[in-house]
Amino acid sequence: MTPSRRRLTLSGAGGVWALTLLLSAAAAVATSFIAGYGPIDAPFGVPWWALAVGFAAAEVFVIHFQFRQEQFTFSLMELPLVVGMFFTSPVGLLAARLLGGGLALRLHRRQAPMKLIFNLATHWVETATAVLIFLALVGGATGHDARGMVAGLAAATVSGLLATACIAGAIACYEGIPESRIVRRLVVANFVVSITNSSLALVTVAVLWVSRGAGWLLSVVAVILYIGYRS
């Protein structure tokens, strides 16, 4: 029995590493398309390190969900993601996501190396994909344009669904394909959370576009939303 279980564990770990490499390769391709772009024509810029703090906070204050032996989370990640797409360069946004999220995952959640690297690959590919979609849809739009709002909403929502697919893939490597009922619930829950968070983020963008000094007021809404999720 022991050798059999050991072979299963090694096979599962190998599958996760293979999936991590695949995600990293896809992320690298997406990054090559967006690396040359600067921020869109916004009235001001948000420094990448400030977004890194936002991503770190999003990874610290999360809502946990347990499925079998795997634990995955929902967060307010869409807030710094959407703000970054409007006010920061693509490379700066990627750096903020990987550095801020990586530090929180390692220092706060103390994730093991394999899980940490997989999560960083997931963050990389979903952020690069979100920016790619945003740039393709936004064109010359601004924070006040309906086109810009649709671009931000679509990019963040697809990013959230992609993260769910990555997590489902990792679970499948270890425990087999999850039940379709569980997958449907996760997809629906993630979709609702992404739409809600992205809508709040777009309101933040619209407020900041007019008066960046009023942006701190929306942090109160974010705290209330987080408490609601916890409940």
PDB file of C-alpha atoms in Angstrom:
ATOM      1  CA  MET A   1       0.000   0.000   0.000  1.00  0.00           C
ATOM      2  CA  THR A   2       2.744   2.459   0.867  1.00  0.00           C
ATOM      3  CA  PRO A   3       4.621   2.239  -2.495  1.00  0.00           C
ATOM      4  CA  SER A   4       1.313   2.667  -4.349  1.00  0.00           C
ATOM      5  CA  ARG A   5       0.433   5.822  -2.443  1.00  0.00           C
ATOM      6  CA  ARG A   6       3.905   7.175  -2.989  1.00  0.00           C
ATOM      7  CA  ARG A   7       3.675   6.673  -6.750  1.00  0.00           C
ATOM      8  CA  LEU A   8       0.330   8.484  -6.772  1.00  0.00           C
ATOM      9  CA  THR A   9       1.784  11.428  -4.857  1.00  0.00           C
ATOM     10  CA  LEU A  10       4.762  11.720  -7.164  1.00  0.00           C
ATOM     11  CA  SER A  11       2.505  11.521 -10.184  1.00  0.00           C
ATOM     12  CA  GLY A  12       0.295  14.243  -8.783  1.00  0.00           C
ATOM     13  CA  ALA A  13       3.259  16.502  -8.052  1.00  0.00           C
ATOM     14  CA  GLY A  14       4.615  15.884 -11.539  1.00  0.00           C
ATOM     15  CA  GLY A  15       1.287  16.890 -13.028  1.00  0.00           C
ATOM     16  CA  VAL A  16       1.252  20.131 -11.043  1.00  0.00           C
ATOM     17  CA  TRP A  17       4.795  20.949 -12.149  1.00  0.00           C
ATOM     18  CA  ALA A  18       3.843  20.253 -15.774  1.00  0.00           C
ATOM     19  CA  LEU A  19       0.796  22.498 -15.434  1.00  0.00           C
ATOM     20  CA  THR A  20       2.980  25.200 -13.860  1.00  0.00           C
ATOM     21  CA  LEU A  21       5.375  25.084 -16.814  1.00  0.00           C
ATOM     22  CA  LEU A  22       2.467  25.270 -19.262  1.00  0.00           C
ATOM     23  CA  LEU A  23       0.983  28.283 -17.477  1.00  0.00           C
ATOM     24  CA  SER A  24       4.380  30.003 -17.346  1.00  0.00           C
ATOM     25  CA  ALA A  25       4.913  29.465 -21.067  1.00  0.00           C
ATOM     26  CA  ALA A  26       1.474  30.873 -21.877  1.00  0.00           C
ATOM     27  CA  ALA A  27       2.121  33.834 -19.569  1.00  0.00           C
ATOM     28  CA  ALA A  28       5.469  34.528 -21.242  1.00  0.00           C
ATOM     29  CA  VAL A  29       3.806  34.602 -24.662  1.00  0.00           C
ATOM     30  CA  ALA A  30       1.088  36.973 -23.427  1.00  0.00           C
ATOM     31  CA  THR A  31       3.706  39.179 -21.770  1.00  0.00           C
ATOM     32  CA  SER A  32       5.656  39.459 -25.016  1.00  0.00           C
ATOM     33  CA  PHE A  33       2.615  41.098 -26.631  1.00  0.00           C
ATOM     34  CA  ILE A  34       2.004  43.652 -23.876  1.00  0.00           C
ATOM     35  CA  ALA A  35       5.543  44.464 -22.708  1.00  0.00           C
ATOM     36  CA  GLY A  36       5.960  47.376 -25.117  1.00  0.00           C
ATOM     37  CA  TYR A  37       2.802  49.192 -24.035  1.00  0.00           C
ATOM     38  CA  GLY A  38       2.722  52.049 -21.569  1.00  0.00           C
ATOM     39  CA  PRO A  39      -0.247  53.084 -19.417  1.00  0.00           C
ATOM     40  CA  ILE A  40      -3.320  54.439 -21.177  1.00  0.00           C
ATOM     41  CA  ASP A  41      -3.827  58.197 -21.305  1.00  0.00           C
ATOM     42  CA  ALA A  42      -4.902  58.731 -17.692  1.00  0.00           C
ATOM     43  CA  PRO A  43      -4.805  62.019 -15.710  1.00  0.00           C
ATOM     44  CA  PHE A  44      -2.184  60.561 -13.363  1.00  0.00           C
ATOM     45  CA  GLY A  45      -0.340  57.319 -12.673  1.00  0.00           C
ATOM     46  CA  VAL A  46      -0.358  54.921  -9.739  1.00  0.00           C
ATOM     47  CA  PRO A  47       3.131  53.652  -8.787  1.00  0.00           C
ATOM     48  CA  TRP A  48       3.610  49.930  -9.180  1.00  0.00           C
ATOM     49  CA  TRP A  49       4.757  49.521  -5.572  1.00  0.00           C
ATOM     50  CA  ALA A  50       1.431  50.923  -4.318  1.00  0.00           C
ATOM     51  CA  LEU A  51      -0.367  48.292  -6.357  1.00  0.00           C
ATOM     52  CA  ALA A  52       2.007  45.679  -4.920  1.00  0.00           C
ATOM     53  CA  VAL A  53       0.794  46.662  -1.462  1.00  0.00           C
ATOM     54  CA  GLY A  54      -2.783  46.298  -2.697  1.00  0.00           C
ATOM     55  CA  PHE A  55      -2.151  42.832  -4.114  1.00  0.00           C
ATOM     56  CA  ALA A  56      -0.405  41.785  -0.900  1.00  0.00           C
ATOM     57  CA  ALA A  57      -3.389  42.975   1.141  1.00  0.00           C
ATOM     58  CA  ALA A  58      -5.741  41.091  -1.191  1.00  0.00           C
ATOM     59  CA  GLU A  59      -3.778  37.891  -0.548  1.00  0.00           C
ATOM     60  CA  VAL A  60      -3.724  38.431   3.216  1.00  0.00           C
ATOM     61  CA  PHE A  61      -7.427  39.243   3.654  1.00  0.00           C
ATOM     62  CA  VAL A  62      -9.017  36.349   1.801  1.00  0.00           C
ATOM     63  CA  ILE A  63     -12.071  34.127   2.081  1.00  0.00           C
ATOM     64  CA  HIS A  64     -11.119  30.440   2.324  1.00  0.00           C
ATOM     65  CA  PHE A  65     -13.060  27.567   0.801  1.00  0.00           C
ATOM     66  CA  GLN A  66     -12.182  23.932   1.548  1.00  0.00           C
ATOM     67  CA  PHE A  67     -12.710  21.130  -0.981  1.00  0.00           C
ATOM     68  CA  ARG A  68     -11.399  17.699   0.027  1.00  0.00           C
ATOM     69  CA  GLN A  69      -7.688  18.163   0.747  1.00  0.00           C
ATOM     70  CA  GLU A  70      -7.344  21.368  -1.243  1.00  0.00           C
ATOM     71  CA  GLN A  71      -8.026  24.870   0.042  1.00  0.00           C
ATOM     72  CA  PHE A  72      -8.567  27.728  -2.364  1.00  0.00           C
ATOM     73  CA  THR A  73      -9.623  31.295  -1.819  1.00  0.00           C
ATOM     74  CA  PHE A  74     -11.627  34.257  -3.007  1.00  0.00           C
ATOM     75  CA  SER A  75     -10.219  37.741  -2.566  1.00  0.00           C
ATOM     76  CA  LEU A  76     -10.549  41.390  -3.576  1.00  0.00           C
ATOM     77  CA  MET A  77      -7.762  40.961  -6.123  1.00  0.00           C
ATOM     78  CA  GLU A  78      -9.833  42.625  -8.869  1.00  0.00           C
ATOM     79  CA  LEU A  79      -9.546  46.012  -7.152  1.00  0.00           C
ATOM     80  CA  PRO A  80      -5.779  46.543  -7.632  1.00  0.00           C
ATOM     81  CA  LEU A  81      -5.930  44.650 -10.946  1.00  0.00           C
ATOM     82  CA  VAL A  82      -8.508  46.947 -12.545  1.00  0.00           C
ATOM     83  CA  VAL A  83      -6.982  50.106 -11.082  1.00  0.00           C
ATOM     84  CA  GLY A  84      -3.597  48.987 -12.388  1.00  0.00           C
ATOM     85  CA  MET A  85      -4.902  48.394 -15.906  1.00  0.00           C
ATOM     86  CA  PHE A  86      -6.043  52.027 -16.071  1.00  0.00           C
ATOM     87  CA  PHE A  87      -3.261  53.805 -14.167  1.00  0.00           C
ATOM     88  CA  THR A  88      -0.098  51.674 -14.499  1.00  0.00           C
ATOM     89  CA  SER A  89       1.941  50.195 -17.323  1.00  0.00           C
ATOM     90  CA  PRO A  90       1.462  46.486 -18.105  1.00  0.00           C
ATOM     91  CA  VAL A  91       4.968  45.614 -16.920  1.00  0.00           C
ATOM     92  CA  GLY A  92       4.468  47.576 -13.707  1.00  0.00           C
ATOM     93  CA  LEU A  93       1.162  45.785 -13.087  1.00  0.00           C
ATOM     94  CA  LEU A  94       2.762  42.376 -13.625  1.00  0.00           C
ATOM     95  CA  ALA A  95       5.633  43.250 -11.283  1.00  0.00           C
ATOM     96  CA  ALA A  96       3.175  44.455  -8.631  1.00  0.00           C
ATOM     97  CA  ARG A  97       1.064  41.302  -8.870  1.00  0.00           C
ATOM     98  CA  LEU A  98       3.979  38.887  -8.674  1.00  0.00           C
ATOM     99  CA  LEU A  99       5.944  40.735  -5.989  1.00  0.00           C
ATOM    100  CA  GLY A 100       3.026  41.738  -3.770  1.00  0.00           C
ATOM    101  CA  GLY A 101       1.185  38.459  -4.134  1.00  0.00           C
ATOM    102  CA  GLY A 102       4.348  36.376  -3.847  1.00  0.00           C
ATOM    103  CA  LEU A 103       5.485  38.029  -0.626  1.00  0.00           C
ATOM    104  CA  ALA A 104       2.055  37.585   0.949  1.00  0.00           C
ATOM    105  CA  LEU A 105       1.834  33.940  -0.078  1.00  0.00           C
ATOM    106  CA  ARG A 106       5.299  33.154   1.230  1.00  0.00           C
ATOM    107  CA  LEU A 107       5.560  35.304   4.357  1.00  0.00           C
ATOM    108  CA  HIS A 108       1.934  35.342   5.510  1.00  0.00           C
ATOM    109  CA  ARG A 109       0.485  32.044   4.286  1.00  0.00           C
ATOM    110  CA  ARG A 110       3.885  30.291   4.317  1.00  0.00           C
ATOM    111  CA  GLN A 111       3.121  28.233   1.248  1.00  0.00           C
ATOM    112  CA  ALA A 112       5.397  25.361   0.290  1.00  0.00           C
ATOM    113  CA  PRO A 113       7.660  25.919  -2.758  1.00  0.00           C
ATOM    114  CA  MET A 114       5.595  23.889  -5.231  1.00  0.00           C
ATOM    115  CA  LYS A 115       2.308  25.536  -4.269  1.00  0.00           C
ATOM    116  CA  LEU A 116       3.932  28.979  -4.207  1.00  0.00           C
ATOM    117  CA  ILE A 117       5.447  28.594  -7.679  1.00  0.00           C
ATOM    118  CA  PHE A 118       2.175  27.239  -9.077  1.00  0.00           C
ATOM    119  CA  ASN A 119       0.244  30.171  -7.629  1.00  0.00           C
ATOM    120  CA  LEU A 120       2.757  32.671  -9.003  1.00  0.00           C
ATOM    121  CA  ALA A 121       2.461  31.078 -12.447  1.00  0.00           C
ATOM    122  CA  THR A 122      -1.322  31.333 -12.146  1.00  0.00           C
ATOM    123  CA  HIS A 123      -1.098  34.991 -11.110  1.00  0.00           C
ATOM    124  CA  TRP A 124       1.260  35.690 -13.993  1.00  0.00           C
ATOM    125  CA  VAL A 125      -0.893  34.130 -16.685  1.00  0.00           C
ATOM    126  CA  GLU A 126      -4.186  35.563 -15.421  1.00  0.00           C
ATOM    127  CA  THR A 127      -2.753  39.082 -15.051  1.00  0.00           C
ATOM    128  CA  ALA A 128      -1.053  39.019 -18.456  1.00  0.00           C
ATOM    129  CA  THR A 129      -4.250  37.681 -20.035  1.00  0.00           C
ATOM    130  CA  ALA A 130      -6.339  40.368 -18.351  1.00  0.00           C
ATOM    131  CA  VAL A 131      -4.045  43.131 -19.633  1.00  0.00           C
ATOM    132  CA  LEU A 132      -4.017  41.612 -23.123  1.00  0.00           C
ATOM    133  CA  ILE A 133      -7.828  41.575 -23.230  1.00  0.00           C
ATOM    134  CA  PHE A 134      -8.030  45.078 -21.772  1.00  0.00           C
ATOM    135  CA  LEU A 135      -5.635  46.574 -24.327  1.00  0.00           C
ATOM    136  CA  ALA A 136      -7.397  44.801 -27.179  1.00  0.00           C
ATOM    137  CA  LEU A 137     -10.810  46.171 -26.144  1.00  0.00           C
ATOM    138  CA  VAL A 138     -10.050  49.588 -24.712  1.00  0.00           C
ATOM    139  CA  GLY A 139      -8.557  51.221 -27.814  1.00  0.00           C
ATOM    140  CA  GLY A 140      -8.460  54.967 -27.177  1.00  0.00           C
ATOM    141  CA  ALA A 141     -11.082  54.884 -24.429  1.00  0.00           C
ATOM    142  CA  THR A 142     -10.681  56.550 -21.060  1.00  0.00           C
ATOM    143  CA  GLY A 143     -11.982  55.899 -17.592  1.00  0.00           C
ATOM    144  CA  HIS A 144     -15.175  57.780 -18.425  1.00  0.00           C
ATOM    145  CA  ASP A 145     -15.934  55.840 -21.599  1.00  0.00           C
ATOM    146  CA  ALA A 146     -18.381  52.956 -21.644  1.00  0.00           C
ATOM    147  CA  ARG A 147     -15.882  51.114 -23.823  1.00  0.00           C
ATOM    148  CA  GLY A 148     -13.203  51.454 -21.176  1.00  0.00           C
ATOM    149  CA  MET A 149     -15.542  50.200 -18.474  1.00  0.00           C
ATOM    150  CA  VAL A 150     -16.582  47.187 -20.565  1.00  0.00           C
ATOM    151  CA  ALA A 151     -12.926  46.446 -21.317  1.00  0.00           C
ATOM    152  CA  GLY A 152     -12.014  46.505 -17.628  1.00  0.00           C
ATOM    153  CA  LEU A 153     -14.986  44.371 -16.632  1.00  0.00           C
ATOM    154  CA  ALA A 154     -14.365  41.785 -19.343  1.00  0.00           C
ATOM    155  CA  ALA A 155     -10.640  41.558 -18.600  1.00  0.00           C
ATOM    156  CA  ALA A 156     -11.097  41.112 -14.850  1.00  0.00           C
ATOM    157  CA  THR A 157     -13.924  38.590 -15.234  1.00  0.00           C
ATOM    158  CA  VAL A 158     -12.024  36.419 -17.698  1.00  0.00           C
ATOM    159  CA  SER A 159      -8.999  36.631 -15.407  1.00  0.00           C
ATOM    160  CA  GLY A 160     -11.053  35.302 -12.503  1.00  0.00           C
ATOM    161  CA  LEU A 161     -12.487  32.437 -14.543  1.00  0.00           C
ATOM    162  CA  LEU A 162      -8.997  31.556 -15.779  1.00  0.00           C
ATOM    163  CA  ALA A 163      -7.773  31.378 -12.182  1.00  0.00           C
ATOM    164  CA  THR A 164     -10.630  28.979 -11.378  1.00  0.00           C
ATOM    165  CA  ALA A 165      -9.650  26.786 -14.329  1.00  0.00           C
ATOM    166  CA  CYS A 166      -6.028  26.703 -13.142  1.00  0.00           C
ATOM    167  CA  ILE A 167      -7.073  25.663  -9.637  1.00  0.00           C
ATOM    168  CA  ALA A 168      -9.384  22.971 -11.015  1.00  0.00           C
ATOM    169  CA  GLY A 169      -6.492  21.693 -13.110  1.00  0.00           C
ATOM    170  CA  ALA A 170      -4.227  21.451 -10.071  1.00  0.00           C
ATOM    171  CA  ILE A 171      -6.914  19.563  -8.123  1.00  0.00           C
ATOM    172  CA  ALA A 172      -7.385  17.202 -11.061  1.00  0.00           C
ATOM    173  CA  CYS A 173      -3.649  16.416 -11.052  1.00  0.00           C
ATOM    174  CA  TYR A 174      -3.825  15.230  -7.437  1.00  0.00           C
ATOM    175  CA  GLU A 175      -7.308  13.828  -6.925  1.00  0.00           C
ATOM    176  CA  GLY A 176      -8.773  13.320 -10.372  1.00  0.00           C
ATOM    177  CA  ILE A 177     -11.331  15.475 -12.134  1.00  0.00           C
ATOM    178  CA  PRO A 178     -13.671  17.086  -9.562  1.00  0.00           C
ATOM    179  CA  GLU A 179     -17.389  16.408  -9.709  1.00  0.00           C
ATOM    180  CA  SER A 180     -19.130  18.569 -12.297  1.00  0.00           C
ATOM    181  CA  ARG A 181     -21.537  19.823  -9.625  1.00  0.00           C
ATOM    182  CA  ILE A 182     -18.636  21.161  -7.542  1.00  0.00           C
ATOM    183  CA  VAL A 183     -16.982  22.735 -10.584  1.00  0.00           C
ATOM    184  CA  ARG A 184     -20.201  24.478 -11.593  1.00  0.00           C
ATOM    185  CA  ARG A 185     -20.627  25.918  -8.118  1.00  0.00           C
ATOM    186  CA  LEU A 186     -17.048  27.180  -8.078  1.00  0.00           C
ATOM    187  CA  VAL A 187     -17.379  28.768 -11.511  1.00  0.00           C
ATOM    188  CA  VAL A 188     -20.651  30.480 -10.592  1.00  0.00           C
ATOM    189  CA  ALA A 189     -19.288  31.680  -7.237  1.00  0.00           C
ATOM    190  CA  ASN A 190     -16.101  32.984  -8.852  1.00  0.00           C
ATOM    191  CA  PHE A 191     -18.085  34.694 -11.602  1.00  0.00           C
ATOM    192  CA  VAL A 192     -20.327  36.489  -9.101  1.00  0.00           C
ATOM    193  CA  VAL A 193     -17.345  37.541  -6.967  1.00  0.00           C
ATOM    194  CA  SER A 194     -15.413  38.758 -10.036  1.00  0.00           C
ATOM    195  CA  ILE A 195     -18.349  40.787 -11.336  1.00  0.00           C
ATOM    196  CA  THR A 196     -18.958  42.349  -7.907  1.00  0.00           C
ATOM    197  CA  ASN A 197     -15.314  43.168  -7.232  1.00  0.00           C
ATOM    198  CA  SER A 198     -14.720  44.428 -10.772  1.00  0.00           C
ATOM    199  CA  SER A 199     -17.751  46.708 -10.596  1.00  0.00           C
ATOM    200  CA  LEU A 200     -16.462  48.227  -7.358  1.00  0.00           C
ATOM    201  CA  ALA A 201     -13.022  48.600  -8.960  1.00  0.00           C
ATOM    202  CA  LEU A 202     -14.508  50.404 -11.970  1.00  0.00           C
ATOM    203  CA  VAL A 203     -16.358  52.782  -9.649  1.00  0.00           C
ATOM    204  CA  THR A 204     -12.986  53.402  -8.011  1.00  0.00           C
ATOM    205  CA  VAL A 205     -11.458  54.163 -11.420  1.00  0.00           C
ATOM    206  CA  ALA A 206     -14.254  56.591 -12.283  1.00  0.00           C
ATOM    207  CA  VAL A 207     -13.878  58.420  -8.946  1.00  0.00           C
ATOM    208  CA  LEU A 208     -10.091  58.571  -9.193  1.00  0.00           C
ATOM    209  CA  TRP A 209     -10.323  59.878 -12.755  1.00  0.00           C
ATOM    210  CA  VAL A 210     -12.244  62.906 -11.474  1.00  0.00           C
ATOM    211  CA  SER A 211     -10.648  63.350  -8.049  1.00  0.00           C
ATOM    212  CA  ARG A 212      -7.862  61.103  -6.868  1.00  0.00           C
ATOM    213  CA  GLY A 213      -8.123  62.656  -3.395  1.00  0.00           C
ATOM    214  CA  ALA A 214     -11.520  61.009  -2.917  1.00  0.00           C
ATOM    215  CA  GLY A 215     -10.250  57.516  -3.638  1.00  0.00           C
ATOM    216  CA  TRP A 216      -9.660  56.695   0.028  1.00  0.00           C
ATOM    217  CA  LEU A 217     -13.425  56.823   0.645  1.00  0.00           C
ATOM    218  CA  LEU A 218     -13.859  53.700  -1.448  1.00  0.00           C
ATOM    219  CA  SER A 219     -11.565  51.765   0.883  1.00  0.00           C
ATOM    220  CA  VAL A 220     -14.434  51.871   3.370  1.00  0.00           C
ATOM    221  CA  VAL A 221     -16.670  50.160   0.809  1.00  0.00           C
ATOM    222  CA  ALA A 222     -13.972  47.560   0.194  1.00  0.00           C
ATOM    223  CA  VAL A 223     -13.772  46.775   3.920  1.00  0.00           C
ATOM    224  CA  ILE A 224     -17.545  46.414   4.159  1.00  0.00           C
ATOM    225  CA  LEU A 225     -17.557  44.143   1.093  1.00  0.00           C
ATOM    226  CA  TYR A 226     -14.828  41.984   2.648  1.00  0.00           C
ATOM    227  CA  ILE A 227     -16.783  41.664   5.902  1.00  0.00           C
ATOM    228  CA  GLY A 228     -19.846  40.674   3.889  1.00  0.00           C
ATOM    229  CA  TYR A 229     -17.883  37.952   2.098  1.00  0.00           C
ATOM    230  CA  ARG A 230     -16.583  36.644   5.403  1.00  0.00           C
ATOM    231  CA  SER A 231     -20.119  36.443   6.741  1.00  0.00           C
TER     232      SER A 231
END
